[in-house]
Short mmCIF file of C-alpha atoms and ligand atoms in Angstrom, two decimals:
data_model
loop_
_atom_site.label_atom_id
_atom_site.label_comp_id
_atom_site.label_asym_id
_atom_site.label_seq_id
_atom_site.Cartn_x
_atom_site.Cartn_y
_atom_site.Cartn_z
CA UNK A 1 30.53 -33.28 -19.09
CA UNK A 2 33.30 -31.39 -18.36
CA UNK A 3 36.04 -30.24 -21.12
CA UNK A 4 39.30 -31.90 -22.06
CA UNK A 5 41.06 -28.69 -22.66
CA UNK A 6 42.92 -27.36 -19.66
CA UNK A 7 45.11 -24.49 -19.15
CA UNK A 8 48.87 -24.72 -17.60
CA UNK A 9 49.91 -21.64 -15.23
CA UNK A 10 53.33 -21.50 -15.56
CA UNK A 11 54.77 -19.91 -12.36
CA UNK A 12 58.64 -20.90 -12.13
CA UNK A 13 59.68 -17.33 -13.63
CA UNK A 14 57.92 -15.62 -10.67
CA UNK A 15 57.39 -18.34 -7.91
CA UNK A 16 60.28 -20.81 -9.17
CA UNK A 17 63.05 -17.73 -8.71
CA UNK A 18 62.13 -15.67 -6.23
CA UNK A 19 63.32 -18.84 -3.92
CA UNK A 20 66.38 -19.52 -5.06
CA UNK A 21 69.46 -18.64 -3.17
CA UNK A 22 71.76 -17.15 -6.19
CA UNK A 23 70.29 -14.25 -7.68
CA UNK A 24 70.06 -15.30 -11.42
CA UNK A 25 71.09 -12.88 -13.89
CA UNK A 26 68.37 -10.97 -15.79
CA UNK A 27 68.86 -11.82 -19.36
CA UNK A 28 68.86 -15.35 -17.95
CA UNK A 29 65.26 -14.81 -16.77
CA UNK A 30 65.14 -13.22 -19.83
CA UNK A 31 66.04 -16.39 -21.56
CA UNK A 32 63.92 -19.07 -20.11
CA UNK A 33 61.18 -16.97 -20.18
CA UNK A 34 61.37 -16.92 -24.39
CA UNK A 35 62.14 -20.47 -23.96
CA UNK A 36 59.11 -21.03 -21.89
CA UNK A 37 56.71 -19.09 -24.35
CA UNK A 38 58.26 -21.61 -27.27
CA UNK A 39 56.94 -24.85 -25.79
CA UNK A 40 53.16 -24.30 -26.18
CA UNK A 41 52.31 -22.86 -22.56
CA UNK A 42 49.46 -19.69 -22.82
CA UNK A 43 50.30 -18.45 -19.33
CA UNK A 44 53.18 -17.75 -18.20
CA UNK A 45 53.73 -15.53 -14.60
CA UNK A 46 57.09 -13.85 -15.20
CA UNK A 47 57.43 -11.97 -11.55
CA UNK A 48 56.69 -9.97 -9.20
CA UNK A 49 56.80 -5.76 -8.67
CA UNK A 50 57.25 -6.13 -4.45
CA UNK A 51 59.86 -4.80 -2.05
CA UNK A 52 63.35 -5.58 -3.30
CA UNK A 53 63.82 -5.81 0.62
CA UNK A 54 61.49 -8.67 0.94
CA UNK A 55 62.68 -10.13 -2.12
CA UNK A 56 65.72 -9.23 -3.57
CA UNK A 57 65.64 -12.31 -6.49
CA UNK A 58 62.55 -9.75 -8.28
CA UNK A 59 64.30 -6.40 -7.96
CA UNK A 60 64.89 -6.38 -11.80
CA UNK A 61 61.15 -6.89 -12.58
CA UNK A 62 60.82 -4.08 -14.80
CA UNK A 63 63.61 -4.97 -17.08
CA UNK A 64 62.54 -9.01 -17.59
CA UNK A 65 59.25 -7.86 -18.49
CA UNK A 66 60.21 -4.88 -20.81
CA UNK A 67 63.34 -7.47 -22.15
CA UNK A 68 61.13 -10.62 -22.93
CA UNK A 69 59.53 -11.25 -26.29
CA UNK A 70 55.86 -11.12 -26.17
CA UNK A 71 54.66 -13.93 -28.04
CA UNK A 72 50.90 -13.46 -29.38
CA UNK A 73 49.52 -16.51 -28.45
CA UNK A 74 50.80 -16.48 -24.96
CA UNK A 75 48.92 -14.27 -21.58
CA UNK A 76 51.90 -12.69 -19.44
CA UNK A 77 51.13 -11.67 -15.72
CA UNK A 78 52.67 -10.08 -12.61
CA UNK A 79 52.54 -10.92 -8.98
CA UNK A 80 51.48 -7.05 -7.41
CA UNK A 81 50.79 -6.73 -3.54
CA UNK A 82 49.98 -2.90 -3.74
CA UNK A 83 49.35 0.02 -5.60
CA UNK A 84 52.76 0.56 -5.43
CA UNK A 85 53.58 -2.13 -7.64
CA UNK A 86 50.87 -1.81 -10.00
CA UNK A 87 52.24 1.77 -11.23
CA UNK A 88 55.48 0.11 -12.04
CA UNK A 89 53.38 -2.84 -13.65
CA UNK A 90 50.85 -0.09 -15.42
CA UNK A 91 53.66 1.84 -16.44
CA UNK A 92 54.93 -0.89 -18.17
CA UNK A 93 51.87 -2.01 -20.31
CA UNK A 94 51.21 -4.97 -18.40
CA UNK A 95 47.79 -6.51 -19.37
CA UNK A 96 47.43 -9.24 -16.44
CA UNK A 97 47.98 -8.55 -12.88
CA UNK A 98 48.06 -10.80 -10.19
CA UNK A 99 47.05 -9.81 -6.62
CA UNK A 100 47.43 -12.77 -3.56
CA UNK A 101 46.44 -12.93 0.24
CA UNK A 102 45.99 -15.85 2.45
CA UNK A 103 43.33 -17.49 4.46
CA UNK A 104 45.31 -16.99 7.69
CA UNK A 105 46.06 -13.79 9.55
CA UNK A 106 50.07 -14.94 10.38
CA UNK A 107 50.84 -16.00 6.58
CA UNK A 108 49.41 -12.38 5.45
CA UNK A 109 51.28 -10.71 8.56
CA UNK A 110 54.78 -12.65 7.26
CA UNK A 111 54.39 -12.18 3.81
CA UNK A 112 53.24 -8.70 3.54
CA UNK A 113 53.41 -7.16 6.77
CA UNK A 114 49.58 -7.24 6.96
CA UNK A 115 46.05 -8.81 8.10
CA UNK A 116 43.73 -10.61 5.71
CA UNK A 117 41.54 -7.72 5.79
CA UNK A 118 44.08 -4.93 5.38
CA UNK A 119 45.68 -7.38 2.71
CA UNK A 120 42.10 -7.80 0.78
CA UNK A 121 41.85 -4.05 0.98
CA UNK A 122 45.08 -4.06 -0.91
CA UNK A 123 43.47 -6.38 -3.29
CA UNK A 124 40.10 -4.32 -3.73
CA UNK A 125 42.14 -1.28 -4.44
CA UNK A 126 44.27 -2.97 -6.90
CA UNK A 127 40.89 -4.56 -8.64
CA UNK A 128 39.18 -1.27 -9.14
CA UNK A 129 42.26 0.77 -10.69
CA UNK A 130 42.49 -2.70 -13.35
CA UNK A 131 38.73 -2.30 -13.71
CA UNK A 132 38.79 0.84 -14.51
CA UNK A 133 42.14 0.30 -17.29
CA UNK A 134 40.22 -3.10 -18.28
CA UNK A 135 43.57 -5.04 -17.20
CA UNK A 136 42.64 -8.69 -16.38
CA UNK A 137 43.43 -9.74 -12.77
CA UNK A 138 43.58 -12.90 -11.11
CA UNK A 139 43.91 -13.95 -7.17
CA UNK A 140 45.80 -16.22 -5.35
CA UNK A 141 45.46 -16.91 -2.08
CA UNK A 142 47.84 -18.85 -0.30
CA UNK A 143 47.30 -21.66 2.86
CA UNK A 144 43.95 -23.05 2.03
CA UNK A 145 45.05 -26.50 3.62
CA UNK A 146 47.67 -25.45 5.97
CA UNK A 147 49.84 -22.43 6.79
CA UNK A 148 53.21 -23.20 8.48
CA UNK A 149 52.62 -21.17 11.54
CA UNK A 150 48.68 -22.17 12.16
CA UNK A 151 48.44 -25.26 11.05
CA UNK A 152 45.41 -27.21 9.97
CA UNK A 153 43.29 -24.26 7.82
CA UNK A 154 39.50 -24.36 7.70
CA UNK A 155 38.05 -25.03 4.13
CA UNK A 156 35.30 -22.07 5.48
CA UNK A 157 38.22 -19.56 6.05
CA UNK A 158 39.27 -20.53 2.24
CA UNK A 159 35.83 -20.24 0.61
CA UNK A 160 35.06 -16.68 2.71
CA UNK A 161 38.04 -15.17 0.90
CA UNK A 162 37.62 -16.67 -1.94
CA UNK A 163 33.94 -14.78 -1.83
CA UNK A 164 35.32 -11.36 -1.74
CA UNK A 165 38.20 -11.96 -4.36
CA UNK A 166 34.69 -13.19 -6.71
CA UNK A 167 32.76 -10.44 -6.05
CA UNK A 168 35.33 -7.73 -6.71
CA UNK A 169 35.36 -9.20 -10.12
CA UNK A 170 39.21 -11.20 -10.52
CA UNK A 171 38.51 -13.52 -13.61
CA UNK A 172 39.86 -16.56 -11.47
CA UNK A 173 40.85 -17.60 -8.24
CA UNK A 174 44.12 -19.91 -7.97
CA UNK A 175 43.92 -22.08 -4.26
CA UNK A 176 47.19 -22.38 -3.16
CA UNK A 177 48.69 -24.90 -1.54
CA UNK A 178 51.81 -23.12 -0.21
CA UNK A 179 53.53 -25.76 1.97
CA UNK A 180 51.96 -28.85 0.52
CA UNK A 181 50.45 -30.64 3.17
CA UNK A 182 47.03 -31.62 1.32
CA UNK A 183 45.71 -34.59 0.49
CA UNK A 184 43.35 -35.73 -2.19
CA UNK A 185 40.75 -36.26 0.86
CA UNK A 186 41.48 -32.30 1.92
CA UNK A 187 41.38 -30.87 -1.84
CA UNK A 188 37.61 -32.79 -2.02
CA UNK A 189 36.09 -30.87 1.35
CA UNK A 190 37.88 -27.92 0.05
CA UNK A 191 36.02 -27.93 -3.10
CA UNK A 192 32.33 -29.65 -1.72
CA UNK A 193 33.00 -25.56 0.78
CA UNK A 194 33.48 -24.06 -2.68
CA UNK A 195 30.76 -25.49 -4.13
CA UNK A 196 28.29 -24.37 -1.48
CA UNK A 197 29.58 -21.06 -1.45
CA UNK A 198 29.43 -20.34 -5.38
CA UNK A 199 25.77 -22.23 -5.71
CA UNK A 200 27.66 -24.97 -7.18
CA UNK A 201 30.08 -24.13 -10.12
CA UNK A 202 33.85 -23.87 -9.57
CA UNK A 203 34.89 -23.21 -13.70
CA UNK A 204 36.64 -20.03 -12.14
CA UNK A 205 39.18 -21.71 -10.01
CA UNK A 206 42.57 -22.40 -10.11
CA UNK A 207 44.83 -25.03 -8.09
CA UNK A 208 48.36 -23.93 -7.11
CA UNK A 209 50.08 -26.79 -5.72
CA UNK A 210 53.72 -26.92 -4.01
CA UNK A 211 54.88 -30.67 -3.49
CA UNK A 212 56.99 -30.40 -0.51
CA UNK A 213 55.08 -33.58 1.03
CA UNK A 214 55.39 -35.02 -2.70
CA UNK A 215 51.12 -34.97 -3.13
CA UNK A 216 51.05 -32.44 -5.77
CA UNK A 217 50.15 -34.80 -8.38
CA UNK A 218 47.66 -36.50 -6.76
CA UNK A 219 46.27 -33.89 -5.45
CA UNK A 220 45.62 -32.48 -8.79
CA UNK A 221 44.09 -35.84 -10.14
CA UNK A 222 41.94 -35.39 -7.34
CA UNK A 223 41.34 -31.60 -8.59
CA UNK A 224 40.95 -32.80 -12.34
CA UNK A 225 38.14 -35.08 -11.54
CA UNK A 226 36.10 -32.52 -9.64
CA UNK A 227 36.40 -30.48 -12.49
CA UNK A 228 38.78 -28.22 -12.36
CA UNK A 229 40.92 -27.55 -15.44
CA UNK A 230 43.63 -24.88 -14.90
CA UNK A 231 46.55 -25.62 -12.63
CA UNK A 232 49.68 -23.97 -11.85
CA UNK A 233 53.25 -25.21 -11.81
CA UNK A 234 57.09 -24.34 -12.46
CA UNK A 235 58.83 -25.79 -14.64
CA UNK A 236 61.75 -27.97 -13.29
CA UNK A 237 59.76 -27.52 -9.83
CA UNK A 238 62.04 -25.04 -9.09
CA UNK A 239 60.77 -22.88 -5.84
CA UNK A 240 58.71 -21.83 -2.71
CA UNK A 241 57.49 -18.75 -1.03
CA UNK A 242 60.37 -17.49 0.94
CA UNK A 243 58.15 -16.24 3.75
CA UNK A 244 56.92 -19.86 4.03
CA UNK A 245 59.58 -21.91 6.00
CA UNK A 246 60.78 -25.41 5.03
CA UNK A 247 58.22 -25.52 1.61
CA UNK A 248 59.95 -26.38 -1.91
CA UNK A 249 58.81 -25.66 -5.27
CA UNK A 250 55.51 -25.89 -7.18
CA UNK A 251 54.87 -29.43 -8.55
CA UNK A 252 56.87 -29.83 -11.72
CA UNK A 253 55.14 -28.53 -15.06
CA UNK A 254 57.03 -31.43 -16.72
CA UNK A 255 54.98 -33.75 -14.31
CA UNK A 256 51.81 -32.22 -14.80
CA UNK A 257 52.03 -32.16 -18.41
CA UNK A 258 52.73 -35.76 -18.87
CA UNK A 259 49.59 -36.56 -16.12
CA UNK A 260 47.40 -33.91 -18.14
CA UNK A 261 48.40 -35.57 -21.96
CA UNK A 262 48.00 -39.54 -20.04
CA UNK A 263 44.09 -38.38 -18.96
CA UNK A 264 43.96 -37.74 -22.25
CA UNK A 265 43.58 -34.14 -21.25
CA UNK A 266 44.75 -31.12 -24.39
CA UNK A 267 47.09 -28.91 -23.00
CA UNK A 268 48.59 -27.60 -26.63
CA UNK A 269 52.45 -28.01 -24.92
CA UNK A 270 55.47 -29.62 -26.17
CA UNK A 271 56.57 -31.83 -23.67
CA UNK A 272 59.63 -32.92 -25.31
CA UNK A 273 60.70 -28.62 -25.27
CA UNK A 274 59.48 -27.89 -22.20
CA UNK A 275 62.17 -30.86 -20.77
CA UNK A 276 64.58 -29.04 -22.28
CA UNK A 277 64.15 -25.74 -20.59
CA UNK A 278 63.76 -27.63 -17.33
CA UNK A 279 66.87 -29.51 -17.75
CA UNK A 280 68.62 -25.62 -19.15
CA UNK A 281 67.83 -24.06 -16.44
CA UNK A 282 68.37 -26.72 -13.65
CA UNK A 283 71.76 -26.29 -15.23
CA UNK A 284 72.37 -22.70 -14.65
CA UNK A 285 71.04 -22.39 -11.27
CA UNK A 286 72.81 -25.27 -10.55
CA UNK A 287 70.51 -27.55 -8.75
CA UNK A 288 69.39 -31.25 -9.27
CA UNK A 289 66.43 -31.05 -11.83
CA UNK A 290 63.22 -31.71 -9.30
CA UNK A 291 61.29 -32.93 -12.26
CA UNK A 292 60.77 -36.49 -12.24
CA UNK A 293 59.54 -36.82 -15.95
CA UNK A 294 62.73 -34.04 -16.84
CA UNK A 295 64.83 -36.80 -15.23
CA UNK A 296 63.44 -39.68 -16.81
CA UNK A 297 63.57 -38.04 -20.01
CA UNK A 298 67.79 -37.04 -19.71
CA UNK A 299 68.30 -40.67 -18.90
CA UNK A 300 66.80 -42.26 -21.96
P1 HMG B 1 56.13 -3.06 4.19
O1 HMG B 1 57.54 -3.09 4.68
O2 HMG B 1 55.04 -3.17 5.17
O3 HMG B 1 55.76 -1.85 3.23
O4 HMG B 1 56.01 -4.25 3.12
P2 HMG B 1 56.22 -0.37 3.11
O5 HMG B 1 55.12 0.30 2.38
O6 HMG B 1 56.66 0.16 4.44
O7 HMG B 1 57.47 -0.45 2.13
C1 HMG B 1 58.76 -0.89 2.51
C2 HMG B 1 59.74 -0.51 1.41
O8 HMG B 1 59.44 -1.21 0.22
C3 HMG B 1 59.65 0.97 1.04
O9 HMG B 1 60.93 1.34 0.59
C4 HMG B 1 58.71 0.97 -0.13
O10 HMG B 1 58.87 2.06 -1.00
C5 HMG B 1 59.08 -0.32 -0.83
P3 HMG B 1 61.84 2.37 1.46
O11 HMG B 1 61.00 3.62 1.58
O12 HMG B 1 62.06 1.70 2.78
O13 HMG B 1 63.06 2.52 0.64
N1 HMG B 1 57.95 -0.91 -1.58
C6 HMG B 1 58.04 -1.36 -2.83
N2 HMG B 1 59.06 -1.39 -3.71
C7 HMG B 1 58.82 -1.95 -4.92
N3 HMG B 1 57.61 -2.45 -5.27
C8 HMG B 1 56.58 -2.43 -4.43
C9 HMG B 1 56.78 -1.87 -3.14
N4 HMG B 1 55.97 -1.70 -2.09
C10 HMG B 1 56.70 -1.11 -1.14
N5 HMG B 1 55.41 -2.96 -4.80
C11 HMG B 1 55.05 -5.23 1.15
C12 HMG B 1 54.79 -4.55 2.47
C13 HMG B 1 53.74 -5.76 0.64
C14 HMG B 1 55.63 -4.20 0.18
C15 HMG B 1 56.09 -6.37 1.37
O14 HMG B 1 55.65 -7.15 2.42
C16 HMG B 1 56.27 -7.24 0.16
O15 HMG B 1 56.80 -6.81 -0.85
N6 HMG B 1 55.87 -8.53 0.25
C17 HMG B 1 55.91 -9.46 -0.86
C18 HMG B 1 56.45 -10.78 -0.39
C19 HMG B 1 56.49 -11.75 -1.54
O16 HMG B 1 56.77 -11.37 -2.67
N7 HMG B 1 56.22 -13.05 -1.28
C20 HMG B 1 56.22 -14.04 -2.28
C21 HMG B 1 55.07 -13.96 -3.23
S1 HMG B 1 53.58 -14.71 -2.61
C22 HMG B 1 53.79 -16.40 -2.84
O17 HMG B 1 54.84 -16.83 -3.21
C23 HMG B 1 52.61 -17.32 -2.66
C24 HMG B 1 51.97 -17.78 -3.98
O18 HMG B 1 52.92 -18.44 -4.80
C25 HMG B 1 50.80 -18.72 -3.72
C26 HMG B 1 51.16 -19.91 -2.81
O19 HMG B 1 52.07 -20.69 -3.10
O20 HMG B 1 50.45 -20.03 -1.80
C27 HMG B 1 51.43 -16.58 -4.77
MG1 MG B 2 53.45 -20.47 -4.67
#
């Protein structure tokens, strides 16, 4: 039997901004980020240490994560693609790192100027130095059922990255969905490839689901009942990678909350708060709420 307990990534700090076309103010990050910690998430990704050329909406990185308040019961992470951003993350007393790469060769080569090799070779590096400080790192890796310049992606070419990112020792593996284009159908021979390349258990993987073709949630039902029981999402469904054309934001948190609490699932978050923030910061960046429950909610 599998637990009822299941743990919310929350990714619109990181994934939700680094998308948007204004460049929000940093002790506005600053502020939904303590408002985010308030609602009962444990996880919260609050951004990235990358190029400022490649993405301008991070270049204050260091001063949202030395400005928020850490909250005890709550993990903070940051998005690092090299060993140049894990100094700056290191230096800061980060305790979670996030690395990424993708199971196609032209989403690695857009995103950061690399192969999937060269771009796991990034990740091994990464892994070790964390090892060796004890800092908890998780993977991502992006395209596992489609990649807007490829196409269709093979559940094999998922599963053999996924492999490496396991052995070098990252505590879990979130399977992004970067341009949502799967299908409850796809997310089930994803997983029966995971399954045969871990001996059977998948308790260390993530799902990371965008909702541009408006599947997210059932693709996550689909996720929940193979067992999987930590998903990312961004609150407000604000975002998209900006090196993947034409895809919008993560599916809603708001949304997956109120699926998670209906299965009768624990998440420990307020959804009544975390409406709130949506709804906040919908407001300041000035775009329609993409939340369906956060809309629902604002018009009772
Ligand atoms: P490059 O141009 O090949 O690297 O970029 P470079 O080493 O030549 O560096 C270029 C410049 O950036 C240099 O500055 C470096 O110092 C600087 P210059 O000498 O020209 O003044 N630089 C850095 N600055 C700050 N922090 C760093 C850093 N590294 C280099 N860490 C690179 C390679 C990886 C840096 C670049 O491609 C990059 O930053 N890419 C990140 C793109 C990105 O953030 N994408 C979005 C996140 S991934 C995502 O959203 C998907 C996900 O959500 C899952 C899903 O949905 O599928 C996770
Ligand atoms: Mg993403």
């Amino acid at each position: 039997a599998f637990t009822n307990m299941v743990r919310v990534v929350e990714v619109g700090p990181r994934d939700g901004l680094q998308n948007i076309n204004a460049v929000l103010p940093t002790g506005m990050k600053i502020k939904l980020i303590n408002q985010l910690s308030q609602t009962g998430l444990r996880s919260i990704e609050v951004t990235s240490f990358v190029s400022p050329k490649w993405v301008p909406q991070m270049a204050d990185s260091s001063e949202v994560y030395k400005g928020i308040s850490k909250y005890m019961d709550v993990d903070y992470s940051v998005l690092v693609p090299n060993v140049k951003g894990l100094e700056k993350a290191l230096s800061l007393g980060v305790k979670e790192v996030v690395i990424f790469t993708a199971a196609t060769d032209s989403f690695t080569h857009h995103n950061t100027n690399c192969t999937i090799k060269e771009s796991l070779r990034h990740c091994i590096t990464i892994r070790q130095i964390c090892k060796e400080r004890k800092i908890r790192t998780r993977a991502v890796i992006s395209c596992v059922a489609g990649c807007p310049y490829e196409g269709e992606v093979k559940p094999t070419k998922v599963a053999k990255v996924a492999e490496t990112l396991l052995d070098i020792g990252c505590y879990e593996i979130g399977l992004g969905d970067t341009i949502g284009v799967a299908t409850p159908k796809k997310m089930g021979l994803l997983f029966n490839e995971i399954r045969a390349m871990t001996g059977g258990d998948i308790w260390r993987f993530a799902v990371h689901c965008h909702d541009t073709y408006g599947q997210a949630v059932a693709n996550i039902y689909e996720c929940l009942r193979q067992g999987i029981r930590v998903f990312d999402s961004s609150v407000a469904g604000l975002g998209g990678c900006p090196y993947a054309p034409g895809s919008s934001g993560n599916v809603s948190t708001e949304d997956l909350v109120y699926l998670l609490h209906g299965e009768g699932m624990e998440t420990g978050i307020d959804l009544d708060k975390l409406v709130d923030v949506g709804n906040f910061i919908s407001e300041q960046i000035c775009v329609p709420n993409r939340s369906k429950v956060g809309n629902a909610c604002l018009s009772k």
